Amino acid sequence: MADEHAIGEIIHMHCRGVDRADEAALKICYWPEASVSYGAEPAPAHPFCEGLVEAIKGFAQTHHVVSNILVTFPEEDSPASATVESYLIAFHYLENPDGDDSEMTYLGRYLDQFEKRGDDWKIIQRTPVMSWSQNAATTHDDQHPALAALTRAGRYPDDPVYG
């Protein structure tokens, strides 16, 4: 159970890293030699994280939600690796100066290989698998009486989580 919890924490930290555009939070989720397969060929994870931070800042906000985290350990008594499947819903809010804001919603899964070194679990290989995505016109009414007083999300280091 402790290993499953530690793996889940890394998956959740990755979501925070993306949504807050926090390069350090993203990189701690991966071993230095890890790879990601967001394209035709695997790429080194740490340089990918650097590019992801800049790309994600193109959106006003993003919101990644993972669920259905299924962890499979080898049949050994003391596992040092795990295969993990996580369901993902990701929302990407794009503000346009002309007022035609849009939202891209992505639904899919992460297929991860984790390794444990010492007491630490991290991703050694990640492959996202897309189910579908949709784009839709949207609005954001942050002055609505029920919302106006709420604290606003931000990017690293300005988000309240870093306060």
Short mmCIF file of N, CA, C and O in Angstrom, two decimals, residues 56-140:
data_model
loop_
_atom_site.label_atom_id
_atom_site.label_comp_id
_atom_site.label_asym_id
_atom_site.label_seq_id
_atom_site.Cartn_x
_atom_site.Cartn_y
_atom_site.Cartn_z
N ILE A 56 2.76 25.17 -22.01
CA ILE A 56 1.56 25.25 -21.18
C ILE A 56 1.23 26.70 -20.84
O ILE A 56 0.08 27.06 -20.64
N LYS A 57 2.25 27.57 -20.84
CA LYS A 57 2.01 28.99 -20.57
C LYS A 57 1.25 29.67 -21.71
O LYS A 57 0.77 30.79 -21.55
N GLY A 58 1.09 28.99 -22.83
CA GLY A 58 0.27 29.51 -23.93
C GLY A 58 -1.21 29.48 -23.61
O GLY A 58 -2.00 30.13 -24.30
N PHE A 59 -1.59 28.75 -22.58
CA PHE A 59 -2.98 28.69 -22.14
C PHE A 59 -3.15 29.56 -20.90
O PHE A 59 -2.23 29.66 -20.08
N ALA A 60 -4.32 30.18 -20.76
CA ALA A 60 -4.58 30.98 -19.56
C ALA A 60 -4.55 30.10 -18.32
O ALA A 60 -4.01 30.48 -17.28
N GLN A 61 -5.11 28.91 -18.43
CA GLN A 61 -5.12 27.94 -17.34
C GLN A 61 -5.21 26.54 -17.93
O GLN A 61 -5.73 26.36 -19.04
N THR A 62 -4.74 25.58 -17.19
CA THR A 62 -4.97 24.17 -17.50
C THR A 62 -5.36 23.47 -16.20
O THR A 62 -5.08 23.97 -15.10
N HIS A 63 -6.02 22.34 -16.35
CA HIS A 63 -6.48 21.60 -15.17
C HIS A 63 -6.44 20.12 -15.52
O HIS A 63 -7.25 19.65 -16.33
N HIS A 64 -5.49 19.39 -14.96
CA HIS A 64 -5.33 17.96 -15.22
C HIS A 64 -5.88 17.15 -14.05
O HIS A 64 -5.54 17.43 -12.89
N VAL A 65 -6.69 16.17 -14.33
CA VAL A 65 -7.31 15.32 -13.31
C VAL A 65 -7.02 13.87 -13.66
O VAL A 65 -7.32 13.44 -14.78
N VAL A 66 -6.44 13.13 -12.73
CA VAL A 66 -6.20 11.71 -12.95
C VAL A 66 -7.10 10.89 -12.02
O VAL A 66 -7.46 11.33 -10.93
N SER A 67 -7.45 9.72 -12.49
CA SER A 67 -8.27 8.80 -11.69
C SER A 67 -7.97 7.37 -12.14
O SER A 67 -7.16 7.16 -13.05
N ASN A 68 -8.62 6.42 -11.53
CA ASN A 68 -8.50 5.01 -11.92
C ASN A 68 -7.03 4.61 -12.05
O ASN A 68 -6.63 4.02 -13.05
N ILE A 69 -6.25 4.92 -11.05
CA ILE A 69 -4.83 4.57 -11.06
C ILE A 69 -4.69 3.09 -10.72
O ILE A 69 -5.00 2.67 -9.61
N LEU A 70 -4.26 2.32 -11.71
CA LEU A 70 -4.09 0.89 -11.54
C LEU A 70 -2.60 0.56 -11.54
O LEU A 70 -1.90 0.82 -12.53
N VAL A 71 -2.11 0.01 -10.46
CA VAL A 71 -0.69 -0.30 -10.28
C VAL A 71 -0.52 -1.81 -10.31
O VAL A 71 -1.19 -2.52 -9.57
N THR A 72 0.41 -2.28 -11.13
CA THR A 72 0.74 -3.70 -11.19
C THR A 72 2.22 -3.87 -10.88
O THR A 72 3.08 -3.28 -11.53
N PHE A 73 2.49 -4.66 -9.84
CA PHE A 73 3.86 -4.96 -9.45
C PHE A 73 4.23 -6.33 -9.99
O PHE A 73 3.39 -7.21 -10.13
N PRO A 74 5.52 -6.55 -10.23
CA PRO A 74 5.95 -7.91 -10.56
C PRO A 74 5.65 -8.84 -9.37
O PRO A 74 5.38 -8.36 -8.27
N GLU A 75 5.72 -10.09 -9.56
CA GLU A 75 5.35 -11.03 -8.51
C GLU A 75 6.40 -11.20 -7.43
O GLU A 75 6.25 -12.03 -6.55
N GLU A 76 7.44 -10.38 -7.47
CA GLU A 76 8.49 -10.45 -6.45
C GLU A 76 7.96 -9.95 -5.11
O GLU A 76 7.00 -9.18 -5.05
N ASP A 77 8.60 -10.34 -4.02
CA ASP A 77 8.20 -9.87 -2.69
C ASP A 77 8.53 -8.41 -2.48
O ASP A 77 7.83 -7.70 -1.77
N SER A 78 9.61 -7.92 -3.07
CA SER A 78 10.06 -6.55 -2.89
C SER A 78 10.18 -5.88 -4.26
O SER A 78 11.25 -5.87 -4.86
N PRO A 79 9.10 -5.32 -4.75
CA PRO A 79 9.13 -4.78 -6.12
C PRO A 79 10.01 -3.54 -6.25
O PRO A 79 10.04 -2.69 -5.39
N ALA A 80 10.73 -3.50 -7.36
CA ALA A 80 11.54 -2.32 -7.69
C ALA A 80 11.02 -1.68 -8.97
O ALA A 80 11.58 -0.70 -9.45
N SER A 81 9.93 -2.23 -9.51
CA SER A 81 9.34 -1.66 -10.71
C SER A 81 7.82 -1.85 -10.65
O SER A 81 7.32 -2.70 -9.90
N ALA A 82 7.12 -1.06 -11.43
CA ALA A 82 5.66 -1.17 -11.48
C ALA A 82 5.18 -0.65 -12.83
O ALA A 82 5.77 0.26 -13.41
N THR A 83 4.12 -1.26 -13.31
CA THR A 83 3.42 -0.79 -14.50
C THR A 83 2.16 -0.09 -14.00
O THR A 83 1.43 -0.64 -13.18
N VAL A 84 1.93 1.13 -14.49
CA VAL A 84 0.83 1.95 -13.97
C VAL A 84 0.01 2.51 -15.12
O VAL A 84 0.56 3.07 -16.08
N GLU A 85 -1.30 2.38 -15.01
CA GLU A 85 -2.24 2.97 -15.96
C GLU A 85 -3.11 3.96 -15.19
O GLU A 85 -3.67 3.60 -14.15
N SER A 86 -3.21 5.20 -15.67
CA SER A 86 -4.01 6.24 -15.02
C SER A 86 -4.91 6.90 -16.06
O SER A 86 -4.45 7.23 -17.16
N TYR A 87 -6.15 7.09 -15.72
CA TYR A 87 -7.06 7.81 -16.61
C TYR A 87 -6.85 9.31 -16.42
O TYR A 87 -6.55 9.78 -15.33
N LEU A 88 -7.02 10.06 -17.52
CA LEU A 88 -6.71 11.49 -17.51
C LEU A 88 -7.81 12.27 -18.21
O LEU A 88 -8.27 11.89 -19.28
N ILE A 89 -8.21 13.37 -17.58
CA ILE A 89 -9.03 14.40 -18.22
C ILE A 89 -8.26 15.70 -18.02
O ILE A 89 -7.87 16.04 -16.91
N ALA A 90 -8.00 16.41 -19.12
CA ALA A 90 -7.23 17.65 -19.04
C ALA A 90 -7.99 18.76 -19.77
O ALA A 90 -8.44 18.57 -20.90
N PHE A 91 -8.13 19.88 -19.10
CA PHE A 91 -8.82 21.04 -19.64
C PHE A 91 -7.79 22.12 -19.92
O PHE A 91 -6.93 22.39 -19.08
N HIS A 92 -7.88 22.75 -21.08
CA HIS A 92 -6.92 23.79 -21.50
C HIS A 92 -7.72 25.02 -21.94
O HIS A 92 -8.37 24.98 -22.98
N TYR A 93 -7.65 26.08 -21.14
CA TYR A 93 -8.43 27.30 -21.42
C TYR A 93 -7.55 28.29 -22.18
O TYR A 93 -6.49 28.68 -21.71
N LEU A 94 -8.00 28.67 -23.36
CA LEU A 94 -7.26 29.59 -24.22
C LEU A 94 -8.02 30.90 -24.34
O LEU A 94 -9.15 30.93 -24.85
N GLU A 95 -7.41 31.98 -23.84
CA GLU A 95 -8.00 33.31 -23.98
C GLU A 95 -7.55 33.91 -25.30
O GLU A 95 -6.36 33.88 -25.63
N ASN A 96 -8.49 34.46 -26.04
CA ASN A 96 -8.17 35.14 -27.29
C ASN A 96 -8.48 36.61 -27.15
O ASN A 96 -9.51 36.98 -26.59
N PRO A 97 -7.61 37.49 -27.64
CA PRO A 97 -7.83 38.94 -27.50
C PRO A 97 -9.15 39.40 -28.11
O PRO A 97 -9.74 40.37 -27.65
N ASP A 98 -9.65 38.71 -29.13
CA ASP A 98 -10.91 39.12 -29.76
C ASP A 98 -12.14 38.68 -28.96
O ASP A 98 -13.27 38.94 -29.35
N GLY A 99 -11.92 37.99 -27.83
CA GLY A 99 -13.03 37.57 -26.97
C GLY A 99 -13.58 36.19 -27.28
O GLY A 99 -14.45 35.71 -26.58
N ASP A 100 -13.10 35.55 -28.33
CA ASP A 100 -13.57 34.21 -28.68
C ASP A 100 -12.72 33.17 -27.95
O ASP A 100 -11.91 32.46 -28.56
N ASP A 101 -12.90 33.07 -26.64
CA ASP A 101 -12.14 32.11 -25.85
C ASP A 101 -12.57 30.69 -26.21
O ASP A 101 -13.69 30.45 -26.67
N SER A 102 -11.66 29.75 -25.98
CA SER A 102 -11.98 28.36 -26.28
C SER A 102 -11.36 27.45 -25.22
O SER A 102 -10.48 27.85 -24.46
N GLU A 103 -11.87 26.24 -25.19
CA GLU A 103 -11.35 25.23 -24.28
C GLU A 103 -11.12 23.94 -25.05
O GLU A 103 -12.00 23.47 -25.76
N MET A 104 -9.92 23.39 -24.89
CA MET A 104 -9.63 22.08 -25.44
C MET A 104 -9.67 21.10 -24.28
O MET A 104 -8.98 21.30 -23.27
N THR A 105 -10.50 20.09 -24.42
CA THR A 105 -10.59 19.05 -23.41
C THR A 105 -10.00 17.77 -23.99
O THR A 105 -10.33 17.38 -25.11
N TYR A 106 -9.11 17.16 -23.24
CA TYR A 106 -8.40 15.97 -23.67
C TYR A 106 -8.75 14.84 -22.72
O TYR A 106 -8.68 15.02 -21.50
N LEU A 107 -9.11 13.70 -23.26
CA LEU A 107 -9.39 12.52 -22.44
C LEU A 107 -8.50 11.39 -22.90
O LEU A 107 -8.39 11.13 -24.10
N GLY A 108 -7.86 10.75 -21.96
CA GLY A 108 -6.96 9.66 -22.32
C GLY A 108 -6.43 8.97 -21.08
O GLY A 108 -7.04 9.01 -20.01
N ARG A 109 -5.27 8.36 -21.25
CA ARG A 109 -4.62 7.63 -20.16
C ARG A 109 -3.12 7.84 -20.22
O ARG A 109 -2.58 8.14 -21.27
N TYR A 110 -2.48 7.71 -19.08
CA TYR A 110 -1.03 7.63 -19.02
C TYR A 110 -0.68 6.16 -18.79
O TYR A 110 -1.22 5.52 -17.89
N LEU A 111 0.22 5.64 -19.60
CA LEU A 111 0.80 4.31 -19.38
C LEU A 111 2.24 4.54 -18.95
O LEU A 111 3.06 5.02 -19.72
N ASP A 112 2.51 4.24 -17.69
CA ASP A 112 3.81 4.55 -17.10
C ASP A 112 4.53 3.29 -16.64
O ASP A 112 3.91 2.34 -16.16
N GLN A 113 5.85 3.36 -16.77
CA GLN A 113 6.73 2.39 -16.13
C GLN A 113 7.42 3.16 -15.01
O GLN A 113 8.02 4.21 -15.25
N PHE A 114 7.31 2.65 -13.79
CA PHE A 114 7.95 3.26 -12.63
C PHE A 114 9.10 2.37 -12.16
O PHE A 114 9.03 1.15 -12.32
N GLU A 115 10.10 3.01 -11.58
CA GLU A 115 11.17 2.28 -10.91
C GLU A 115 11.34 2.85 -9.51
O GLU A 115 11.18 4.05 -9.29
N LYS A 116 11.67 1.96 -8.60
CA LYS A 116 11.96 2.35 -7.22
C LYS A 116 13.46 2.22 -7.00
O LYS A 116 14.05 1.18 -7.28
N ARG A 117 14.06 3.32 -6.53
CA ARG A 117 15.48 3.34 -6.20
C ARG A 117 15.60 3.86 -4.77
O ARG A 117 15.17 4.98 -4.50
N GLY A 118 16.13 3.03 -3.91
CA GLY A 118 16.11 3.38 -2.49
C GLY A 118 14.66 3.40 -2.04
O GLY A 118 13.93 2.44 -2.23
N ASP A 119 14.22 4.54 -1.51
CA ASP A 119 12.83 4.68 -1.08
C ASP A 119 11.98 5.46 -2.07
O ASP A 119 10.81 5.73 -1.80
N ASP A 120 12.56 5.87 -3.21
CA ASP A 120 11.89 6.77 -4.13
C ASP A 120 11.36 6.06 -5.37
O ASP A 120 12.09 5.32 -6.04
N TRP A 121 10.11 6.32 -5.68
CA TRP A 121 9.48 5.89 -6.93
C TRP A 121 9.46 7.06 -7.89
O TRP A 121 9.11 8.18 -7.51
N LYS A 122 9.83 6.82 -9.15
CA LYS A 122 9.73 7.84 -10.20
C LYS A 122 9.43 7.15 -11.52
O LYS A 122 9.65 5.94 -11.68
N ILE A 123 8.97 7.94 -12.46
CA ILE A 123 8.66 7.43 -13.79
C ILE A 123 9.96 7.22 -14.56
O ILE A 123 10.82 8.11 -14.59
N ILE A 124 10.08 6.07 -15.22
CA ILE A 124 11.21 5.80 -16.10
C ILE A 124 10.77 5.89 -17.56
O ILE A 124 11.57 6.19 -18.44
N GLN A 125 9.48 5.66 -17.82
CA GLN A 125 8.96 5.80 -19.19
C GLN A 125 7.47 6.11 -19.13
O GLN A 125 6.75 5.50 -18.35
N ARG A 126 7.04 7.10 -19.91
CA ARG A 126 5.61 7.49 -19.97
C ARG A 126 5.16 7.52 -21.41
O ARG A 126 5.81 8.09 -22.28
N THR A 127 3.98 6.92 -21.64
CA THR A 127 3.32 6.98 -22.94
C THR A 127 1.88 7.43 -22.71
O THR A 127 1.10 6.72 -22.09
N PRO A 128 1.51 8.62 -23.18
CA PRO A 128 0.11 9.02 -23.11
C PRO A 128 -0.66 8.36 -24.26
O PRO A 128 -0.13 8.19 -25.36
N VAL A 129 -1.88 7.96 -23.96
CA VAL A 129 -2.76 7.34 -24.96
C VAL A 129 -4.03 8.17 -25.01
O VAL A 129 -4.72 8.34 -24.00
N MET A 130 -4.35 8.71 -26.20
CA MET A 130 -5.52 9.57 -26.34
C MET A 130 -6.77 8.76 -26.65
O MET A 130 -6.75 7.88 -27.51
N SER A 131 -7.86 9.05 -25.95
CA SER A 131 -9.17 8.50 -26.28
C SER A 131 -9.87 9.44 -27.24
O SER A 131 -10.30 9.02 -28.30
N TRP A 132 -9.99 10.71 -26.86
CA TRP A 132 -10.50 11.74 -27.77
C TRP A 132 -10.24 13.11 -27.16
O TRP A 132 -9.87 13.25 -26.02
N SER A 133 -10.44 14.11 -28.00
CA SER A 133 -10.36 15.49 -27.52
C SER A 133 -11.48 16.27 -28.18
O SER A 133 -12.04 15.85 -29.20
N GLN A 134 -11.79 17.40 -27.59
CA GLN A 134 -12.81 18.27 -28.17
C GLN A 134 -12.43 19.72 -27.93
O GLN A 134 -11.79 20.04 -26.94
N ASN A 135 -12.80 20.56 -28.84
CA ASN A 135 -12.59 22.00 -28.72
C ASN A 135 -13.95 22.66 -28.73
O ASN A 135 -14.82 22.29 -29.53
N ALA A 136 -14.12 23.64 -27.85
CA ALA A 136 -15.41 24.31 -27.77
C ALA A 136 -15.21 25.78 -27.38
O ALA A 136 -14.28 26.12 -26.64
N ALA A 137 -16.09 26.61 -27.89
CA ALA A 137 -16.11 28.01 -27.46
C ALA A 137 -16.52 28.03 -25.99
O ALA A 137 -17.31 27.20 -25.54
N THR A 138 -15.97 28.97 -25.25
CA THR A 138 -16.28 29.04 -23.83
C THR A 138 -16.18 30.47 -23.34
O THR A 138 -15.68 31.34 -24.04
N THR A 139 -16.63 30.69 -22.13
CA THR A 139 -16.51 31.99 -21.49
C THR A 139 -16.01 31.78 -20.07
O THR A 139 -16.08 30.67 -19.53
N HIS A 140 -15.53 32.85 -19.49
CA HIS A 140 -15.06 32.82 -18.10
C HIS A 140 -15.58 34.07 -17.42
O HIS A 140 -15.17 35.18 -17.76
#
